[in-house]
Coordinates of C-alpha atoms and ligand atoms in Angstrom, one line a residue:
Chain A
M265 CA -224.0 90.8 -176.9
F266 CA -225.2 89.9 -174.2
G267 CA -225.1 93.5 -172.5
S268 CA -226.8 94.9 -175.6
I269 CA -229.6 92.2 -175.8
S270 CA -230.3 93.6 -171.7
Y271 CA -229.8 96.9 -172.7
S272 CA -232.2 96.5 -175.6
L273 CA -234.7 95.2 -173.8
K274 CA -234.2 97.4 -170.7
Q275 CA -234.3 100.4 -173.2
G276 CA -237.2 99.0 -175.6
I277 CA -239.8 98.6 -172.3
I278 CA -239.1 101.9 -171.1
Q279 CA -239.5 103.3 -174.0
L280 CA -242.7 101.9 -175.0
F281 CA -243.7 103.2 -171.2
R282 CA -242.9 106.9 -172.3
N283 CA -244.5 106.4 -175.6
K284 CA -247.9 105.7 -174.6
G285 CA -250.0 107.1 -176.9
M286 CA -247.6 105.6 -179.8
A287 CA -247.8 102.8 -178.0
A288 CA -251.3 102.9 -177.8
A289 CA -251.7 103.8 -181.1
S290 CA -249.5 100.8 -183.0
I291 CA -250.9 98.5 -180.3
F292 CA -254.4 99.5 -181.8
S293 CA -253.9 99.2 -185.4
I294 CA -252.6 95.7 -185.0
L295 CA -254.8 94.9 -182.9
A296 CA -257.7 96.1 -185.3
M297 CA -256.0 94.2 -188.4
L298 CA -255.7 90.6 -186.3
L299 CA -259.3 91.1 -185.8
I300 CA -260.7 91.5 -189.0
L301 CA -258.4 89.0 -189.9
G302 CA -259.7 86.6 -187.3
M303 CA -262.8 86.6 -188.3
V304 CA -262.1 85.8 -192.2
F305 CA -260.0 83.3 -190.1
V306 CA -262.3 81.9 -188.4
I307 CA -265.1 81.7 -191.1
S308 CA -262.5 80.0 -193.7
V309 CA -261.3 77.5 -191.1
N310 CA -265.2 77.1 -190.6
V311 CA -266.0 75.9 -194.3
N312 CA -263.3 74.4 -194.9
M313 CA -264.1 72.2 -192.0
F314 CA -267.9 71.8 -193.9
T315 CA -266.8 71.4 -197.3
E316 CA -263.9 68.6 -195.7
V317 CA -267.1 66.5 -194.1
V318 CA -269.3 67.1 -197.4
K319 CA -266.8 65.9 -199.7
Q320 CA -266.4 62.4 -197.6
D321 CA -269.9 62.0 -198.5
Y322 CA -269.0 61.8 -202.5
D323 CA -265.7 60.5 -202.5
Q324 CA -267.0 57.2 -203.8
V325 CA -267.8 56.6 -207.6
E326 CA -269.1 53.1 -207.8
V327 CA -269.3 50.8 -210.9
F328 CA -271.7 48.4 -212.1
L329 CA -270.5 44.8 -213.0
L330 CA -272.5 42.9 -216.0
D331 CA -274.0 39.8 -214.7
K332 CA -271.9 37.7 -216.7
T333 CA -269.2 38.9 -214.8
T334 CA -267.7 36.2 -212.7
Q335 CA -266.2 36.8 -208.9
E336 CA -262.5 36.2 -210.5
E337 CA -262.9 38.4 -213.1
A338 CA -264.2 41.2 -210.4
E339 CA -261.3 40.4 -208.6
V340 CA -258.8 41.5 -211.0
L341 CA -260.7 44.4 -211.8
M342 CA -260.6 45.8 -208.1
T343 CA -256.6 44.9 -207.9
K344 CA -256.6 46.7 -211.6
L345 CA -258.3 49.9 -209.7
T346 CA -256.4 49.2 -206.5
A347 CA -253.1 50.2 -208.4
H348 CA -254.9 53.1 -209.9
E349 CA -253.5 56.4 -209.0
G350 CA -255.7 58.5 -206.4
V351 CA -257.5 55.5 -205.6
K352 CA -258.3 55.2 -201.6
A353 CA -260.0 51.3 -201.4
V354 CA -261.9 49.3 -202.9
E355 CA -264.9 47.0 -201.7
Y356 CA -266.8 44.5 -203.9
R357 CA -270.4 44.3 -203.0
S358 CA -272.5 41.7 -204.2
K359 CA -275.7 41.7 -205.7
E360 CA -277.2 39.8 -202.3
K361 CA -275.6 43.1 -200.5
A362 CA -277.0 45.2 -202.6
L363 CA -280.1 44.2 -202.5
E364 CA -279.5 43.7 -198.7
I365 CA -278.7 47.4 -198.6
L366 CA -281.7 48.6 -200.4
K367 CA -284.0 46.8 -198.1
D368 CA -282.3 48.7 -195.7
R369 CA -282.9 52.0 -197.0
W370 CA -286.8 50.9 -198.1
G371 CA -287.5 49.8 -194.6
E372 CA -290.6 49.2 -193.6
S373 CA -291.6 48.6 -197.0
G374 CA -288.8 46.2 -197.4
Y375 CA -290.4 43.0 -197.6
L376 CA -291.7 44.0 -200.7
L377 CA -288.7 43.1 -202.1
D378 CA -288.9 39.6 -200.8
S379 CA -291.2 38.9 -203.5
L380 CA -289.1 39.3 -206.4
G381 CA -288.2 35.7 -208.0
R382 CA -284.5 36.8 -209.0
N383 CA -282.5 39.6 -207.8
P384 CA -282.7 42.5 -210.4
L385 CA -279.5 44.7 -208.7
P386 CA -276.2 44.2 -210.4
A387 CA -272.7 43.5 -208.5
S388 CA -270.9 46.6 -208.1
I389 CA -267.4 47.1 -206.9
M390 CA -267.3 50.8 -204.7
I391 CA -263.9 53.1 -205.4
S392 CA -263.1 55.5 -202.5
V393 CA -260.9 58.2 -203.9
D394 CA -258.1 59.9 -202.1
S395 CA -259.9 63.5 -203.3
L396 CA -263.0 64.8 -205.0
D397 CA -261.0 65.9 -207.9
K398 CA -259.7 62.4 -208.8
A399 CA -262.9 60.6 -209.1
S400 CA -263.9 62.0 -212.1
E401 CA -260.7 60.3 -213.2
V402 CA -260.7 57.3 -211.6
A403 CA -264.4 56.9 -213.6
D404 CA -263.0 57.1 -216.8
F405 CA -259.9 55.1 -216.3
A406 CA -262.8 52.7 -214.7
G407 CA -265.0 53.2 -218.3
T408 CA -261.8 51.3 -220.0
L409 CA -262.2 47.9 -218.5
K410 CA -263.9 45.1 -219.7
G411 CA -266.8 43.6 -217.5
I412 CA -268.4 46.9 -216.4
D413 CA -271.9 47.8 -216.9
D414 CA -272.3 51.3 -215.6
I415 CA -269.9 53.9 -213.8
Q416 CA -271.8 56.3 -211.2
F417 CA -270.6 59.1 -209.3
Y418 CA -271.9 62.4 -208.3
K419 CA -270.2 64.3 -211.0
E420 CA -272.2 67.2 -210.9
T421 CA -272.2 67.8 -207.4
V422 CA -269.1 66.7 -206.6
E423 CA -267.6 69.3 -209.7
K424 CA -270.4 72.5 -208.2
L425 CA -268.9 71.5 -205.1
T426 CA -265.5 71.6 -206.1
K427 CA -265.7 74.7 -207.8
I428 CA -267.9 76.3 -204.3
T429 CA -264.8 75.0 -202.1
N430 CA -262.4 76.4 -204.3
F431 CA -264.1 80.0 -204.9
L432 CA -264.1 80.1 -201.2
Q433 CA -261.1 79.5 -200.2
A434 CA -259.3 81.4 -203.0
S435 CA -261.8 84.7 -202.0
A436 CA -260.6 84.0 -198.5
V437 CA -256.5 83.8 -199.4
V438 CA -257.4 87.3 -201.3
I439 CA -259.1 89.3 -198.5
M440 CA -256.2 87.9 -196.1
A441 CA -253.7 89.5 -198.3
F442 CA -255.3 92.3 -198.7
L443 CA -255.7 92.9 -195.0
V444 CA -252.4 91.8 -194.8
F445 CA -251.4 95.0 -197.1
I446 CA -253.4 97.0 -195.8
S447 CA -252.6 96.8 -192.1
V448 CA -248.9 97.1 -193.0
I449 CA -248.8 100.5 -194.4
V450 CA -251.4 101.4 -191.5
V451 CA -248.6 99.9 -189.2
S452 CA -245.9 100.8 -190.7
N453 CA -247.3 104.8 -191.1
T454 CA -247.8 104.6 -187.4
V455 CA -244.2 103.3 -186.4
K456 CA -243.3 106.0 -189.1
L457 CA -244.6 108.7 -187.1
T458 CA -242.8 107.3 -183.6
V459 CA -239.6 107.4 -185.5
H460 CA -240.6 110.8 -186.8
A461 CA -240.8 111.8 -183.2
R462 CA -237.9 110.2 -182.6
Q463 CA -236.0 111.4 -185.0
R464 CA -234.4 114.5 -183.0
E465 CA -233.4 111.7 -180.5
I466 CA -231.8 108.9 -183.3
R467 CA -229.4 111.9 -184.2
I468 CA -228.0 112.5 -181.4
M469 CA -227.6 109.1 -180.3
R470 CA -225.7 108.6 -184.2
Y471 CA -223.6 111.5 -182.7
V472 CA -222.7 110.3 -179.4
G473 CA -221.5 107.2 -181.3
A474 CA -224.4 104.5 -181.6
T475 CA -224.6 101.7 -184.0
N476 CA -227.2 101.4 -186.5
W477 CA -228.1 98.0 -184.2
F478 CA -227.5 99.6 -180.9
I479 CA -230.2 102.4 -182.1
R480 CA -232.4 99.7 -183.5
G481 CA -232.3 97.6 -180.8
P482 CA -235.0 99.1 -178.5
F483 CA -237.4 100.2 -181.1
I484 CA -237.5 96.0 -182.1
V485 CA -237.9 95.4 -178.7
E486 CA -240.8 97.9 -178.5
G487 CA -242.3 96.6 -182.0
I488 CA -242.3 92.5 -180.7
V489 CA -243.4 94.1 -177.4
M490 CA -246.5 96.0 -179.0
G491 CA -246.9 92.9 -181.5
V492 CA -247.5 90.5 -178.6
I493 CA -249.9 92.4 -176.5
S494 CA -251.9 93.0 -179.8
A495 CA -251.7 89.5 -180.6
L496 CA -252.7 88.6 -177.1
L497 CA -255.4 90.7 -177.1
A498 CA -257.0 89.7 -180.6
T499 CA -256.6 86.0 -179.7
G500 CA -258.5 86.5 -175.9
F501 CA -261.7 88.9 -177.5
I502 CA -261.5 86.2 -181.0
M503 CA -262.3 83.6 -178.5
F504 CA -264.8 85.2 -175.9
I505 CA -266.9 86.1 -179.4
Y506 CA -266.5 82.3 -180.5
N507 CA -267.0 81.0 -177.2
K508 CA -270.2 82.5 -177.4
L509 CA -271.3 82.4 -180.8
I510 CA -271.0 78.7 -180.2
E511 CA -273.0 78.7 -177.0
A512 CA -276.2 80.4 -179.1
V513 CA -276.0 79.0 -182.6
G514 CA -273.8 76.2 -182.5
S515 CA -276.2 73.2 -181.9
Q516 CA -278.4 74.8 -184.6
I517 CA -275.8 74.6 -187.3
L518 CA -275.0 71.0 -186.1
A519 CA -278.3 70.3 -187.1
I520 CA -278.8 72.4 -190.0
V521 CA -275.8 71.4 -191.7
S522 CA -274.7 68.2 -189.7
T523 CA -271.1 69.1 -189.2
P524 CA -270.1 70.8 -186.3
L525 CA -268.0 74.0 -185.8
I526 CA -264.6 74.2 -185.3
S527 CA -263.7 73.9 -181.2
V528 CA -262.8 76.4 -179.3
E529 CA -259.4 74.6 -178.2
Y530 CA -258.3 74.0 -182.0
L531 CA -259.3 77.9 -183.0
T532 CA -257.4 79.1 -179.7
I533 CA -254.3 77.1 -179.7
N534 CA -253.9 77.9 -184.3
M535 CA -255.1 81.2 -184.1
G536 CA -253.2 82.4 -180.9
I537 CA -249.8 81.0 -183.3
I538 CA -250.4 82.8 -185.9
F539 CA -251.3 86.2 -184.3
L540 CA -248.1 86.0 -182.2
A541 CA -246.0 85.5 -185.4
L542 CA -248.1 88.0 -187.6
G543 CA -248.2 90.3 -184.6
T544 CA -244.2 90.2 -183.9
A545 CA -243.6 90.1 -187.7
I546 CA -245.4 93.4 -188.6
G547 CA -244.4 95.2 -185.1
V548 CA -240.4 94.1 -186.1
W549 CA -240.7 94.8 -189.4
G550 CA -242.5 98.1 -188.9
S551 CA -239.8 98.8 -186.7
I552 CA -237.5 98.1 -189.0
V553 CA -238.2 99.6 -192.4
S554 CA -239.7 103.0 -191.0
M555 CA -235.7 103.8 -189.0
R556 CA -234.0 103.1 -192.6
R557 CA -234.2 106.5 -193.8
F558 CA -233.1 108.1 -190.6
L559 CA -229.9 105.3 -190.0
S560 CA -228.8 105.9 -193.4
A561 CA -225.4 107.7 -192.9
Chain B
M292 CA -204.8 116.1 -183.2
I293 CA -206.7 117.2 -186.0
R294 CA -204.8 117.9 -189.6
F295 CA -206.7 119.7 -192.5
D296 CA -204.5 119.1 -195.4
H297 CA -205.9 121.1 -198.5
V298 CA -209.2 120.8 -197.4
T299 CA -212.0 122.2 -199.4
K300 CA -215.8 121.8 -199.2
K301 CA -218.0 123.2 -202.1
Y302 CA -222.2 123.1 -201.2
K303 CA -224.4 123.8 -204.7
T304 CA -223.5 127.7 -204.7
N305 CA -221.7 128.6 -202.0
I306 CA -218.2 127.7 -200.5
G307 CA -218.2 126.0 -197.2
L308 CA -214.1 126.0 -197.0
D309 CA -211.1 126.8 -199.5
D310 CA -208.1 124.8 -199.6
V311 CA -208.2 124.8 -195.8
S312 CA -205.0 123.7 -194.1
V313 CA -204.6 123.7 -190.6
S314 CA -203.0 121.7 -187.4
I315 CA -204.7 121.5 -184.2
E316 CA -202.4 120.0 -181.7
K317 CA -202.9 117.5 -178.7
G318 CA -204.0 119.7 -175.7
D319 CA -204.7 122.3 -178.0
F320 CA -207.5 124.8 -176.8
V321 CA -208.5 126.7 -179.9
F322 CA -211.3 129.3 -180.7
L323 CA -212.5 129.1 -184.1
V324 CA -214.4 132.0 -185.5
G325 CA -215.5 134.6 -188.1
P326 CA -218.4 136.3 -189.4
S327 CA -221.3 134.0 -190.1
G328 CA -221.6 131.6 -193.1
A329 CA -217.9 131.9 -192.8
G330 CA -217.5 128.3 -192.8
K331 CA -217.0 127.3 -189.0
S332 CA -219.6 124.5 -188.7
T333 CA -218.6 123.2 -192.0
F334 CA -215.0 122.8 -190.5
I335 CA -217.0 121.1 -187.4
K336 CA -218.7 119.0 -189.3
L337 CA -216.2 117.6 -191.5
I338 CA -214.6 117.2 -188.6
L339 CA -216.6 114.6 -187.4
K340 CA -217.7 113.2 -190.7
E341 CA -221.1 114.4 -190.5
I342 CA -220.4 115.4 -194.7
N343 CA -217.3 114.7 -196.9
A344 CA -214.6 117.0 -198.2
D345 CA -214.1 117.3 -201.4
G346 CA -210.8 117.4 -201.8
G347 CA -208.1 117.7 -199.7
D348 CA -207.1 114.9 -196.3
I349 CA -208.7 115.1 -193.0
Y350 CA -207.3 113.3 -189.9
V351 CA -208.1 113.1 -186.4
G352 CA -206.0 110.9 -183.9
D353 CA -205.2 108.1 -185.6
F354 CA -208.2 108.2 -188.2
H355 CA -208.0 109.5 -191.6
V356 CA -211.5 110.8 -191.7
N357 CA -212.0 110.6 -195.5
S358 CA -211.9 106.7 -195.5
L359 CA -214.0 105.8 -192.9
S360 CA -217.2 103.8 -193.6
N361 CA -220.5 104.3 -192.5
R362 CA -219.9 101.0 -190.0
T363 CA -216.5 103.0 -188.8
I364 CA -218.3 106.0 -188.3
P365 CA -219.5 105.2 -184.8
K366 CA -216.5 103.8 -183.8
F367 CA -214.5 107.5 -184.8
R368 CA -217.1 109.4 -183.0
R369 CA -216.9 107.6 -179.9
K370 CA -213.4 109.1 -179.8
I371 CA -214.7 113.2 -179.7
G372 CA -216.5 115.0 -177.6
I373 CA -219.4 117.1 -179.2
V374 CA -221.6 120.2 -177.5
F375 CA -223.6 122.4 -179.2
Q376 CA -225.5 125.1 -178.7
D377 CA -229.0 123.9 -178.7
F378 CA -227.3 120.8 -176.0
R379 CA -229.2 118.1 -178.0
L380 CA -229.9 116.0 -175.2
L381 CA -232.6 113.2 -175.1
H382 CA -235.8 114.8 -174.1
K383 CA -237.3 111.5 -172.6
K384 CA -234.3 110.5 -170.5
T385 CA -233.5 111.9 -167.0
V386 CA -229.6 113.9 -166.3
Y387 CA -228.4 110.6 -165.1
E388 CA -229.4 108.5 -168.4
N389 CA -228.7 110.9 -170.5
V390 CA -225.1 110.7 -169.6
A391 CA -224.9 107.0 -168.9
F392 CA -226.2 106.4 -172.8
A393 CA -223.0 107.6 -174.0
M394 CA -221.5 104.6 -172.0
E395 CA -223.8 102.3 -172.9
V396 CA -222.9 103.4 -176.2
L397 CA -219.5 101.7 -175.6
H398 CA -221.3 98.5 -174.0
K399 CA -219.3 99.5 -171.0
P400 CA -220.0 97.4 -167.5
H401 CA -223.2 98.6 -165.3
R402 CA -221.1 98.6 -162.4
L403 CA -218.6 100.7 -163.9
I404 CA -221.5 103.1 -165.3
R405 CA -223.2 103.5 -161.9
K406 CA -219.6 104.7 -160.8
Q407 CA -218.8 106.8 -163.0
V408 CA -221.5 109.1 -164.2
P409 CA -222.2 110.2 -160.5
Q410 CA -218.4 111.3 -160.4
I411 CA -218.8 113.4 -163.8
L412 CA -222.2 114.7 -162.8
S413 CA -220.4 116.1 -160.1
L414 CA -217.2 117.3 -161.8
V415 CA -219.8 119.8 -164.1
G416 CA -222.0 120.6 -160.7
I417 CA -225.5 119.0 -161.0
S418 CA -225.2 116.3 -158.8
D419 CA -228.7 117.6 -157.1
K420 CA -230.2 117.3 -161.1
A421 CA -229.1 113.5 -161.9
H422 CA -233.4 112.9 -162.0
K423 CA -234.3 115.5 -163.4
Y424 CA -235.5 115.7 -167.2
P425 CA -233.6 117.9 -169.4
D426 CA -236.8 119.9 -169.9
E427 CA -236.8 120.7 -166.2
L428 CA -233.0 122.2 -166.4
S429 CA -232.3 126.0 -166.9
A430 CA -230.0 126.3 -170.4
G431 CA -226.8 126.5 -168.4
E432 CA -227.7 123.2 -166.1
Q433 CA -228.9 121.4 -169.8
Q434 CA -225.3 122.9 -171.4
R435 CA -223.6 121.1 -168.3
V436 CA -225.7 118.3 -168.7
A437 CA -224.1 118.1 -172.6
I438 CA -220.8 118.7 -171.5
A439 CA -220.7 115.7 -169.0
R440 CA -222.1 113.2 -171.9
A441 CA -219.4 114.8 -173.8
I442 CA -216.4 113.9 -171.9
V443 CA -217.9 110.8 -169.7
N444 CA -215.9 108.4 -172.2
N445 CA -212.6 110.1 -171.8
P446 CA -212.5 111.9 -175.9
A447 CA -209.2 113.1 -176.6
V448 CA -210.8 115.9 -178.5
L449 CA -213.7 118.2 -177.5
I450 CA -215.5 120.4 -180.2
A451 CA -218.0 122.7 -179.1
D452 CA -220.0 124.4 -181.8
E453 CA -220.8 128.1 -179.9
P454 CA -221.4 126.1 -176.4
T455 CA -222.1 129.4 -174.7
G456 CA -224.4 131.0 -177.5
N457 CA -228.3 130.4 -175.6
L458 CA -226.4 131.0 -172.1
D459 CA -226.4 134.2 -170.3
P460 CA -222.5 136.3 -169.8
D461 CA -222.5 134.7 -166.5
T462 CA -223.5 131.5 -166.9
A463 CA -221.3 131.1 -170.1
W464 CA -218.3 132.2 -168.0
E465 CA -219.5 129.5 -166.0
I466 CA -219.7 126.8 -169.1
M467 CA -215.7 128.9 -170.0
D468 CA -214.5 127.5 -166.6
L469 CA -215.6 124.2 -167.0
L470 CA -214.1 123.9 -170.5
D471 CA -210.9 125.0 -169.0
Q472 CA -210.9 122.7 -166.2
I473 CA -211.2 119.6 -169.0
N474 CA -208.5 121.0 -171.3
L475 CA -206.0 120.9 -168.1
R476 CA -206.3 117.4 -167.6
G477 CA -205.5 117.4 -171.4
T478 CA -208.1 117.0 -173.5
T479 CA -208.0 119.1 -177.0
I480 CA -210.5 121.3 -177.0
V481 CA -212.4 123.1 -180.5
M482 CA -214.7 125.8 -180.1
V483 CA -217.0 127.7 -182.2
T484 CA -217.6 131.0 -180.5
H485 CA -218.9 134.7 -181.7
A486 CA -218.6 135.7 -177.8
K487 CA -216.0 138.3 -178.4
D488 CA -215.4 139.1 -174.7
I489 CA -215.2 134.9 -173.9
V490 CA -211.7 135.2 -176.9
D491 CA -210.3 138.1 -175.5
R492 CA -209.9 137.2 -172.3
M493 CA -209.3 133.6 -172.3
K494 CA -206.1 133.8 -174.3
K495 CA -206.2 130.9 -176.1
R496 CA -204.9 130.3 -179.8
V497 CA -207.3 131.8 -182.2
I498 CA -208.5 130.4 -185.3
A499 CA -210.3 132.9 -187.9
I500 CA -212.4 131.6 -190.7
E501 CA -213.6 134.1 -193.5
K502 CA -215.3 132.6 -196.8
G503 CA -214.0 129.8 -196.7
H504 CA -210.2 131.2 -195.7
I505 CA -208.3 131.3 -192.7
V506 CA -207.5 134.6 -192.1
R507 CA -205.7 134.5 -189.4
D508 CA -204.3 132.0 -186.8
E509 CA -202.6 133.2 -183.3
K510 CA -202.8 133.1 -179.7
G511 CA -204.7 136.2 -178.6
A512 CA -208.1 138.2 -179.0
Y513 CA -210.9 137.7 -181.4
G514 CA -211.3 139.9 -184.1
Y515 CA -211.3 138.2 -187.6
N516 CA -210.3 140.5 -190.0
L517 CA -206.8 142.0 -189.9
E518 CA -208.6 145.4 -190.3
E519 CA -210.2 145.2 -187.0
V520 CA -207.0 144.1 -184.6
E521 CA -205.0 147.2 -183.3
Ligands
LIG890 N1 -226.0 122.2 -196.7 C1 -225.7 123.4 -197.2 N2 -226.2 123.8 -198.2 C2 -225.7 124.7 -199.2 N3 -224.7 125.6 -198.5 C3 -224.4 125.5 -197.2 C4 -225.3 124.3 -196.3 N4 -224.6 124.6 -195.3 C5 -223.8 125.3 -194.9 N5 -223.7 126.1 -196.4 C6 -223.0 127.4 -196.9 O1 -221.7 127.2 -196.8 C7 -221.2 128.4 -195.7 C8 -220.5 128.3 -194.5 O2 -221.3 127.9 -193.7 P1 -221.2 127.3 -192.3 O3 -222.6 126.9 -191.7 O4 -220.0 126.5 -192.5 O5 -221.1 128.7 -191.6 P2 -220.8 129.0 -190.1 O6 -219.6 129.9 -190.1 O7 -220.8 128.2 -188.9 O8 -221.4 130.3 -189.8 P3 -222.7 130.7 -188.4 O9 -221.4 131.6 -188.0 O10 -223.7 131.6 -188.9 O11 -223.0 129.8 -187.2 C9 -222.6 129.2 -196.2 O12 -222.5 130.4 -197.0 C10 -223.3 128.4 -195.9 O13 -224.4 129.0 -196.5
LIG891 MG1 -222.3 127.6 -187.5

């Protein structure tokens, strides 16, 4: 077993060097598809991060309490709300606290509020929800409770954002699936060419009494090596471009949408792993599938 | 060593072999002759289980060839050396690697490969070409490499389908000397040929096939047609 693995390794690498043209063509096609995939990946990761950050601002529901609602009643309400599914945290905001926040927001004109005889602001409960999708449901639930005057949450904004995010994520998945599909066809055809060119060789090997796995071994090694080379090239290339991009527009983007771009390190590690897995899988898959016809009896 | 028992092979419209029974003993040297389309290659392909018989039984050594599964075919082929008219060498491998490959297939240890390949190359007389590629060799030299590959694992049977078909007469005789030598070491040889002079001079057993039937089986000369033999 070990003997045949080392045989496959050696032969696979020798084979690769003796078929430089075919190898280059295969590596190029895997590389091209990984690059396009990488771009989609970079964009979708960043859009995701952007929406996550934005969502955090909107994942709250504010429940205003009637003035006659006592602190004890408010606490009962809070317990009920905390127990509800999808609720992350609740926080009581007294009338005084609400006024303070408003004063803060008004800034220099805040003193105007001092002249008010009676505090007109209601007390409220701030509910943080697990995810945006839960906000609407939590709000509905809060509406059924007693002692509540009004409920406010960014329903429309939230719904729009959710729609956009879902759409973006769905299109990213579709685009990636499509790309994988296309590249798999391209790669398998390239490998088929290689195998076809070696059809004669394979027949001869069978005459000499080689088993199918013995014949496949070097081709699989070849596939793995080509996959790994493409993955490394693609990762390096995307990193280089991405680094330049961050240098060029990173700070502008931070200023405009107040979210940073995903860091180069994070991207390198994750994309490197995905590329290696994908590149190797395509290489191996290409070898096995495209040889099937030539290895049947 | 090789036994055909009422073997029939039909192609869609043509007859390959029709109810052929024959037995080839261990250590025999047999010529298979006959006109083009007689069924000689069919005979060889049936031995190798490259094609399957429609009827009858084929035995090679301890194997009942008809009942070999796809999985066991490689194991079976390793017991048989094969030489073709067109050499069928691996172009991307050197002479040495071509011969070594036949041993690697059997998972022979590297030490043994390094020892035996040069010995076989010297036996067939191409030691000096070990690191050349097949395309850099003459036809006769390529056939020597093919023979070296066929015998390196010491097969009990060596099958040769027109091994001298692409060679000039002198080179053909050199190859025949080599095959004779291999036969003397105890290897059974079945050789398909159209070369009358070779068959006549070697004085071995001759099986003549015509239209899928064995029409003659005796020691001596070529001539697959009774009328042709004086
Ligand atoms: N794959 C095939 N499909 C259909 N008919 C075939 C096939 N292979 C051989 N035949 C037919 O079977 C018969 C025997 O063919 P075979 O190849 O055994 O002849 P042969 O004796 O080797 O001839 P040659 O001396 O020309 O090599 C011929 O009539 C041939 O046309
Ligand atoms: Mg023939």
